PDB file of C-alpha atoms and ligand atoms in Angstrom:
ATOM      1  CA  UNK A   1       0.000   0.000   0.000  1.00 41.00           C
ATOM      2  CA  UNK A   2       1.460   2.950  -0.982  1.00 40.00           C
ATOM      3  CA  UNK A   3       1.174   6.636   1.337  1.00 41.00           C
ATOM      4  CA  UNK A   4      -1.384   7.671  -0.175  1.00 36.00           C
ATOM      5  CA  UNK A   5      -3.542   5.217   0.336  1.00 43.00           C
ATOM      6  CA  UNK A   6      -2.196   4.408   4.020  1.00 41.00           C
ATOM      7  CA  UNK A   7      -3.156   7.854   4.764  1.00 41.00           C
ATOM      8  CA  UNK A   8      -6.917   6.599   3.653  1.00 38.00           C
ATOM      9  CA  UNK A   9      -6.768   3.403   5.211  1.00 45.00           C
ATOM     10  CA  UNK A  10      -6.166   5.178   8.613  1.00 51.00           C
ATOM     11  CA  UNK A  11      -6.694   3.712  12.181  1.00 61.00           C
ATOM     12  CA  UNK A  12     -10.469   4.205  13.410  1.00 64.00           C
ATOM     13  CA  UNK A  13     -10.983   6.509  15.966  1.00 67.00           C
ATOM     14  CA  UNK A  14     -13.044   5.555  18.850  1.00 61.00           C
ATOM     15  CA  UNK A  15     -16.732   5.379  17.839  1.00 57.00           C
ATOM     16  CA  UNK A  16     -15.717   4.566  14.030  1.00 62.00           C
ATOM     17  CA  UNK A  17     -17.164   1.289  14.279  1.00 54.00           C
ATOM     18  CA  UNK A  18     -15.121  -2.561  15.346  1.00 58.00           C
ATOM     19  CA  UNK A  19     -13.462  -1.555  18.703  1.00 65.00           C
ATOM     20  CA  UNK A  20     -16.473  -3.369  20.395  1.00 67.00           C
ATOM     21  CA  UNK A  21     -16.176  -6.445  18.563  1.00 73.00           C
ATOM     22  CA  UNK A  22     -14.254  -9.923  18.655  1.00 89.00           C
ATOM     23  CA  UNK A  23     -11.850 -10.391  15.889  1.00 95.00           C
ATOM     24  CA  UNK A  24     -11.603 -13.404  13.757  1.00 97.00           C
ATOM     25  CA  UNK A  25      -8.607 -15.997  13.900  1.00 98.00           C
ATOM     26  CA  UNK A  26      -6.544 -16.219  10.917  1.00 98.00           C
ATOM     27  CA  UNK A  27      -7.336 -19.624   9.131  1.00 97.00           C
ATOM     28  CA  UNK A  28      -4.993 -19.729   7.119  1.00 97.00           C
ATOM     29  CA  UNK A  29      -1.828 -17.189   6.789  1.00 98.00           C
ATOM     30  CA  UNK A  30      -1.224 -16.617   2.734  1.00 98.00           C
ATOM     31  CA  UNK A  31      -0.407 -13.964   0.641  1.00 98.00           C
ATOM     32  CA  UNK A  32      -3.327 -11.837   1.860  1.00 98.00           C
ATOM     33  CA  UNK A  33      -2.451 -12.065   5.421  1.00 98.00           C
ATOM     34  CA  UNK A  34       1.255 -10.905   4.848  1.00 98.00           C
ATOM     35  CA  UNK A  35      -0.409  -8.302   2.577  1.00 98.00           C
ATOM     36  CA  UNK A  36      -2.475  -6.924   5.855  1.00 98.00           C
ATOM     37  CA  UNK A  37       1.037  -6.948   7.849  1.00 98.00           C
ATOM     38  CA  UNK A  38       2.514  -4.643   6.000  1.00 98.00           C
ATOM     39  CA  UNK A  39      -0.294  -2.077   5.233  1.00 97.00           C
ATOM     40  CA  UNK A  40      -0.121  -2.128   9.178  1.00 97.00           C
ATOM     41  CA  UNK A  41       3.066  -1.874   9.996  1.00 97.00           C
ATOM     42  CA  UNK A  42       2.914   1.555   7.224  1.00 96.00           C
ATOM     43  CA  UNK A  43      -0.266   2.704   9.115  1.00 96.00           C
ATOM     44  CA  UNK A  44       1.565   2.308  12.660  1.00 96.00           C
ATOM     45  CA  UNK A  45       4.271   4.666  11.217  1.00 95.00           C
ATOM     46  CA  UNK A  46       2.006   7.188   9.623  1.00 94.00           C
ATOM     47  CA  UNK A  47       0.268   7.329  13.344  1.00 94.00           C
ATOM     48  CA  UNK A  48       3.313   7.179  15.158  1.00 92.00           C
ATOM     49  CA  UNK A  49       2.185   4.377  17.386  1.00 94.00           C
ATOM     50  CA  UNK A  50       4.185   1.649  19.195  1.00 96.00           C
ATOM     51  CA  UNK A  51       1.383  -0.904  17.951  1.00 97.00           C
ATOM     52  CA  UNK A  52      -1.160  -1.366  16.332  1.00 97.00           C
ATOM     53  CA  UNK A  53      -4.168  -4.135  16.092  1.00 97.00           C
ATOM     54  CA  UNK A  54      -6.361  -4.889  12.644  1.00 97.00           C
ATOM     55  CA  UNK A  55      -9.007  -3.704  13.890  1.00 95.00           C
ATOM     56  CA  UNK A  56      -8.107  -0.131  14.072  1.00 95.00           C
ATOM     57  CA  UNK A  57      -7.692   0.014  10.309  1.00 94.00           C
ATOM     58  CA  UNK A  58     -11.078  -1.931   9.440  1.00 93.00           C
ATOM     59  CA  UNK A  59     -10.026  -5.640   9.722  1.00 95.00           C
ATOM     60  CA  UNK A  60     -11.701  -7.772  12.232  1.00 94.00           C
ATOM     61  CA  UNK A  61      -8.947 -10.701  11.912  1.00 97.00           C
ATOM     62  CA  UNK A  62      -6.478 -11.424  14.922  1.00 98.00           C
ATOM     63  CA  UNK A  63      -3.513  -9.933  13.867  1.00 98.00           C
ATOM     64  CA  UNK A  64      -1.541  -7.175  15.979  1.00 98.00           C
ATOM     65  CA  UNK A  65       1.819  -5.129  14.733  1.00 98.00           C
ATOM     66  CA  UNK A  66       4.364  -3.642  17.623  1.00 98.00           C
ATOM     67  CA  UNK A  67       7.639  -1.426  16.929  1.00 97.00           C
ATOM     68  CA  UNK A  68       8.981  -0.331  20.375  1.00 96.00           C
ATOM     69  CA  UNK A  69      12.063   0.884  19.341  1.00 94.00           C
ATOM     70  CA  UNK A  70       9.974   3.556  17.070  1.00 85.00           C
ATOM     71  CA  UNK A  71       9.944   5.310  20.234  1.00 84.00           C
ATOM     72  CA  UNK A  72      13.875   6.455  19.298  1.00 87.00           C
ATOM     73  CA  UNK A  73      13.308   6.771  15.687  1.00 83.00           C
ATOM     74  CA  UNK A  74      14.048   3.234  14.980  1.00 90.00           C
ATOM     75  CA  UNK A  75      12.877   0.186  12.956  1.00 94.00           C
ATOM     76  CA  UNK A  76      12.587  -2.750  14.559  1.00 96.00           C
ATOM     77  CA  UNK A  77       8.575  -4.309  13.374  1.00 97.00           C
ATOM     78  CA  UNK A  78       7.230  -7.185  15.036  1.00 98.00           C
ATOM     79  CA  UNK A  79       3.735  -9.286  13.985  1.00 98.00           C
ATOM     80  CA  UNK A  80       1.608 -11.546  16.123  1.00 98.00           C
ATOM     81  CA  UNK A  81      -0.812 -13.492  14.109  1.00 98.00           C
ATOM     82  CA  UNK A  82      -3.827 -15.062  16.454  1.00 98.00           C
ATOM     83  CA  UNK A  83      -1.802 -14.001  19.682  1.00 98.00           C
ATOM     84  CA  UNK A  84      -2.442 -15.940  22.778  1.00 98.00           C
ATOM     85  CA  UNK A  85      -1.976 -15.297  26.189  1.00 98.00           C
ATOM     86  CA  UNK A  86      -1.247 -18.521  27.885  1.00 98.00           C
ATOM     87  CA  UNK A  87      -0.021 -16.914  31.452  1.00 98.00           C
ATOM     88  CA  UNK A  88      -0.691 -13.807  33.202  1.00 98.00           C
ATOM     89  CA  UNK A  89       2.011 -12.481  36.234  1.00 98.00           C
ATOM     90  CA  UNK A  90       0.144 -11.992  39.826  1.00 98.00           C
ATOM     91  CA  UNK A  91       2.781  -9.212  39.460  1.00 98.00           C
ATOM     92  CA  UNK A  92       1.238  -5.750  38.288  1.00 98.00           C
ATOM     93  CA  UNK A  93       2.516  -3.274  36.324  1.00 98.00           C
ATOM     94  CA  UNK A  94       1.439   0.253  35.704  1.00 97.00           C
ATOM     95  CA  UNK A  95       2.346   1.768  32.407  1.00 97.00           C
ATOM     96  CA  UNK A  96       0.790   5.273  31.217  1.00 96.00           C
ATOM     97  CA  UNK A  97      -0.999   4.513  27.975  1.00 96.00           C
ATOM     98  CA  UNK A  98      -2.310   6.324  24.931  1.00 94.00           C
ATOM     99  CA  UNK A  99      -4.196   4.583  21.810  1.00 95.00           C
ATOM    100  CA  UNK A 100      -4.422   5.665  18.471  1.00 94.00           C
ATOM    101  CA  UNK A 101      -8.276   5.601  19.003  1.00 91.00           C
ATOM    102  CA  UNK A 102      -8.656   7.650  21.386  1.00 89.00           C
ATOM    103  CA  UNK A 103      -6.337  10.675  20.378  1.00 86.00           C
ATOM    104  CA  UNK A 104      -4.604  12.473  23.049  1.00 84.00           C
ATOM    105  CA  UNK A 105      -5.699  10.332  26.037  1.00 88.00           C
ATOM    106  CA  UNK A 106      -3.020   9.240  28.252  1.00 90.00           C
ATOM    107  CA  UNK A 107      -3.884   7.471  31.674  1.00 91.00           C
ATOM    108  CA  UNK A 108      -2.223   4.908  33.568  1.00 94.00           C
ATOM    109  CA  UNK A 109      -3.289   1.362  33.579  1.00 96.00           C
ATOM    110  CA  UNK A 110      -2.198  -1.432  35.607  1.00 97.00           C
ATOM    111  CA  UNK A 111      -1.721  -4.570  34.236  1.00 98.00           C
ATOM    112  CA  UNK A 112       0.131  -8.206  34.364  1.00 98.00           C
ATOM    113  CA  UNK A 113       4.028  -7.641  34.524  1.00 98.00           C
ATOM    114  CA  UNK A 114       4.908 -10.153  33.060  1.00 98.00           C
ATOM    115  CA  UNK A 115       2.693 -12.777  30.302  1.00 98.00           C
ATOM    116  CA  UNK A 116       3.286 -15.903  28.579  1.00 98.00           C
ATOM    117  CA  UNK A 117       2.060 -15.543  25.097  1.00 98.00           C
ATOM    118  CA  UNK A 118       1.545 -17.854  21.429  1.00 98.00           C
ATOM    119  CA  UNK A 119       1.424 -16.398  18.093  1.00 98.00           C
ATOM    120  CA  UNK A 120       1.968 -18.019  14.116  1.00 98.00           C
ATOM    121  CA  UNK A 121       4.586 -15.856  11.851  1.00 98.00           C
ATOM    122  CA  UNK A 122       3.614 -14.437   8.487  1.00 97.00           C
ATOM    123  CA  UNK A 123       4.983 -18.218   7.782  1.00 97.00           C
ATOM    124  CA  UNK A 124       2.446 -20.125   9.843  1.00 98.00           C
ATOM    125  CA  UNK A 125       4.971 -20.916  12.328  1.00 98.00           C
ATOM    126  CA  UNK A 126       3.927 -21.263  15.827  1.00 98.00           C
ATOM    127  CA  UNK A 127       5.988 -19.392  18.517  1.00 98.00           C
ATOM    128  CA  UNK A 128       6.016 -19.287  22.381  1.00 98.00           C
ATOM    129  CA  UNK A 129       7.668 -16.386  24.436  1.00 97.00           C
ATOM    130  CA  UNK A 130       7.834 -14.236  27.484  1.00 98.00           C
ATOM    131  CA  UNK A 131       7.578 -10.558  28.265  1.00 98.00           C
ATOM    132  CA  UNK A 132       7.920  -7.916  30.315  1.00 98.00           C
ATOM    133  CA  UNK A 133       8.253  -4.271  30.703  1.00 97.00           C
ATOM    134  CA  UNK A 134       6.293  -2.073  27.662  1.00 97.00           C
ATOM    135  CA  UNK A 135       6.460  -5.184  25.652  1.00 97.00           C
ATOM    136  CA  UNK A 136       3.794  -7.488  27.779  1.00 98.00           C
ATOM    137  CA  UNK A 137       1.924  -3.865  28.644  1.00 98.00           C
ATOM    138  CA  UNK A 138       1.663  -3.064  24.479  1.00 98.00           C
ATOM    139  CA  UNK A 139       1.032  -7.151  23.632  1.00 98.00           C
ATOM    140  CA  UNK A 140      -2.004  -6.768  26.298  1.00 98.00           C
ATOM    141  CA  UNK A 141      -3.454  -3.465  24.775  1.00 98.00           C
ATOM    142  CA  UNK A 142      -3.244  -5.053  21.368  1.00 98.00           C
ATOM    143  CA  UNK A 143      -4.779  -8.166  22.640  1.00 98.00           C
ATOM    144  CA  UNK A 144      -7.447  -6.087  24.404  1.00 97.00           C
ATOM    145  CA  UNK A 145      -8.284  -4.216  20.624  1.00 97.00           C
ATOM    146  CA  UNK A 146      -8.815  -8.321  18.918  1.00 97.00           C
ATOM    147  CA  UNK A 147     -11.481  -8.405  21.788  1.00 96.00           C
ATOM    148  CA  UNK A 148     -13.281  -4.753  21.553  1.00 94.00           C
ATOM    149  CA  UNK A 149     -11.707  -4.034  24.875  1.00 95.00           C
ATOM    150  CA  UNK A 150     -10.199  -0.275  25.262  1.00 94.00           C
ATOM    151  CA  UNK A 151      -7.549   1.011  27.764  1.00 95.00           C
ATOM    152  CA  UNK A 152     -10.146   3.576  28.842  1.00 93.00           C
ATOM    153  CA  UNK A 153     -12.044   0.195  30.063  1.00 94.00           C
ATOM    154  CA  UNK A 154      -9.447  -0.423  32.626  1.00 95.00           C
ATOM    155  CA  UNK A 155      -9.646   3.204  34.121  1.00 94.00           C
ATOM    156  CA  UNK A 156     -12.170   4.110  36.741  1.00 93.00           C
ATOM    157  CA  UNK A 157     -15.599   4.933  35.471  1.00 93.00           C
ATOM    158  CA  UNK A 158     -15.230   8.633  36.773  1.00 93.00           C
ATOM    159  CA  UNK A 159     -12.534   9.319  34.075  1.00 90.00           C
ATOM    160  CA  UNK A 160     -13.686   7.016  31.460  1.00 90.00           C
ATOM    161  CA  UNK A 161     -17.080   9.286  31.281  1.00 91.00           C
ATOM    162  CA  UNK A 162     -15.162  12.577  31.306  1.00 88.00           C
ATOM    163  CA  UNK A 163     -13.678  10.651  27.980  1.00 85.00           C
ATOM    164  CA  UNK A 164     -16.397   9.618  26.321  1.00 85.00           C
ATOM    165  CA  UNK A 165     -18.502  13.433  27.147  1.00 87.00           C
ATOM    166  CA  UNK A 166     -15.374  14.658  25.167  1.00 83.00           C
ATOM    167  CA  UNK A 167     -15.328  12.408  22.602  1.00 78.00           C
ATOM    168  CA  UNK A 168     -19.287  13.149  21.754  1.00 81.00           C
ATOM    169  CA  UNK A 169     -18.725  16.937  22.518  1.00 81.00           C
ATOM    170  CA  UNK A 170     -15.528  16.711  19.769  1.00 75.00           C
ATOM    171  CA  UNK A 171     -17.982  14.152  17.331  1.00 73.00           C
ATOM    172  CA  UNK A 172     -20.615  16.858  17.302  1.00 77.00           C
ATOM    173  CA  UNK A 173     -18.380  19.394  16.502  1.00 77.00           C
ATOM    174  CA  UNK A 174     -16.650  17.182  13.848  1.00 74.00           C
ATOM    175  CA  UNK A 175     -13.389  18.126  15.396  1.00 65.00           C
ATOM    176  CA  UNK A 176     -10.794  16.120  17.373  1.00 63.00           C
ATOM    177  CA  UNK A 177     -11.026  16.349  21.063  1.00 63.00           C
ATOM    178  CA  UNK A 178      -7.344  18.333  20.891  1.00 55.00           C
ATOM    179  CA  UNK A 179      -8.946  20.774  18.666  1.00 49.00           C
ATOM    180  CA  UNK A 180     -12.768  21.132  20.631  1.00 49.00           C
ATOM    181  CA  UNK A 181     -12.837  24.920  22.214  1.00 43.00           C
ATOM    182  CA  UNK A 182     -13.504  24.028  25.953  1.00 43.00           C
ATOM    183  CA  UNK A 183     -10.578  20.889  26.140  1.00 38.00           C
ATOM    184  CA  UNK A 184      -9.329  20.338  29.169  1.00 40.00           C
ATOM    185  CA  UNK A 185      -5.860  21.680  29.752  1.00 32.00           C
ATOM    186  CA  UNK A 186      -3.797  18.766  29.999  1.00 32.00           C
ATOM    187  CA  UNK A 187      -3.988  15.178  28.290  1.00 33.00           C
ATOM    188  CA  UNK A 188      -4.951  13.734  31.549  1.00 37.00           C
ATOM    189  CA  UNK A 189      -8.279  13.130  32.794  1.00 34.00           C
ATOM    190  CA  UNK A 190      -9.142  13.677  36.700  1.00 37.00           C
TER     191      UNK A 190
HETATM  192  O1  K1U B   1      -2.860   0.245  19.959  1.00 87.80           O
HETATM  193  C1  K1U B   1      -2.690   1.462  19.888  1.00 87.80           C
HETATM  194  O2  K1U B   1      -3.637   2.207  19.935  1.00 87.80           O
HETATM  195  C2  K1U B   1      -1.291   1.992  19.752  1.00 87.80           C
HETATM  196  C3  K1U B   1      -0.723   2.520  21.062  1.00 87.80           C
HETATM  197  C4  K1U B   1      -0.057   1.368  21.769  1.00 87.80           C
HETATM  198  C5  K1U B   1       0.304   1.541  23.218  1.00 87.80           C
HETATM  199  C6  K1U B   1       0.902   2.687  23.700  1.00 87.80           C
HETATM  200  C7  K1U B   1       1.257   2.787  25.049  1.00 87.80           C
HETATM  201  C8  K1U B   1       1.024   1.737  25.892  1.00 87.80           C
HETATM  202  C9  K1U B   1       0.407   0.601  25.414  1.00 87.80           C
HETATM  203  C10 K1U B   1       0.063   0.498  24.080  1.00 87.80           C
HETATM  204  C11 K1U B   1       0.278   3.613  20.704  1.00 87.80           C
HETATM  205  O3  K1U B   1       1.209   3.389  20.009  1.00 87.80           O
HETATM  206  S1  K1U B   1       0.014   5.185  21.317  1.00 87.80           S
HETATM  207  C12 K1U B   1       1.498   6.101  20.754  1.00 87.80           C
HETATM  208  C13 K1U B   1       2.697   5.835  21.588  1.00 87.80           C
HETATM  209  O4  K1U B   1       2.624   5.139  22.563  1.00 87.80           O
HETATM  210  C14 K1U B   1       4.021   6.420  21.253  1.00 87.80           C
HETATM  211  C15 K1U B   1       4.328   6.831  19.988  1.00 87.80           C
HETATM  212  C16 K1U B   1       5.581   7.390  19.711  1.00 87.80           C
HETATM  213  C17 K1U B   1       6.516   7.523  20.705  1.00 87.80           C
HETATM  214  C18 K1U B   1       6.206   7.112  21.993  1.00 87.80           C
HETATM  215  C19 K1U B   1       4.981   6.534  22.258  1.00 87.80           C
HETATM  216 ZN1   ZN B   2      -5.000   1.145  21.341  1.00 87.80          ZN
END
């Protein structure tokens, strides 16, 4: 997919339609599949996100992208087709999160520490590994997206309202939350 048309085929903002819906397992990974990775992993970079999940660009199938290290400029893509979690820490972690859809929302969110996890390759190939840090935090957000859960559904229902006025507020307008006239001052909500 070329710019252009990655610019078109951009992530769905909350209320867009598919972030409250399970996605589909990959059958079988072919051509088409591989096709879908990479028109990801261009739409991550165009949104200058550390992951991304299918269905923020319109494709209900269980595929996620991650690129930590685009954090300091770099390339380094990962894919994770029908990922798994096979083991969850008793160990929390709190990371501060953001999501490409839900612009400009940051809020921490505690989480597993550490996860076991299963995923095919754009081969078919079946992997196991472990995680930590960012890595298990962003691998459970993207999980969360393949099963129309948002990060704003781990935060208390207090702040997750004052999200969703501004996100109806911003909708009417036809403007992004950043943009609405009476936005709150900071990112953070509460
Ligand atoms: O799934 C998404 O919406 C992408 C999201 C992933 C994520 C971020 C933080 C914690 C967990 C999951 C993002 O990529 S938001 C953008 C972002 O985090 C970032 C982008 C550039 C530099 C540094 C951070
Ligand atoms: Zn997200």
């Amino acid at each position: 997919m070329g710019g252009a048309d990655a610019e078109q085929q951009r992530h769905r903002r909350l209320g867009e339609g598919h972030h409250d819906e399970d996605a589909t397992p990959v059958e079988a990974v072919d051509a088409a599949t591989r096709k879908l990775i990479d028109d990801m992993v261009e739409s991550m970079y165009a949104a200058d996100g550390i992951g991304l999940a299918a269905v923020q660009i319109g494709a209900p199938q269980r595929i996620i992208v991650m690129d930590l290290d685009q954090r300091e400029g770099k390339r380094n893509p990962r894919h994770f087709i029908n990922p798994v979690i096979t083991w969850r820490s008793e160990e929390l972690a709190i990371f501060e999160e953001g999501c490409l859809s839900v612009p400009e929302i940051w809020e921490e969110v505690e989480r597993a520490a550490k996860i076991k996890a299963e995923y095919l390759d754009r081969e078919g190939k079946r992997h196991e590994f472990e995680a930590e840090g960012l890595l298990a935090t962003c691998l459970q957000h993207e999980i969360d997206h393949l099963n129309g859960v948002l990060f704003i559904d781990h935060i208390s229902k207090l702040k997750r309202a004052m999200v969703m006025k501004k996100f109806t507020k911003a909708a009417k307008k036809g403007v992004s939350p950043a943009l609405a006239k009476d936005k709150e001052p900071s990112h953070h909500i509460g």
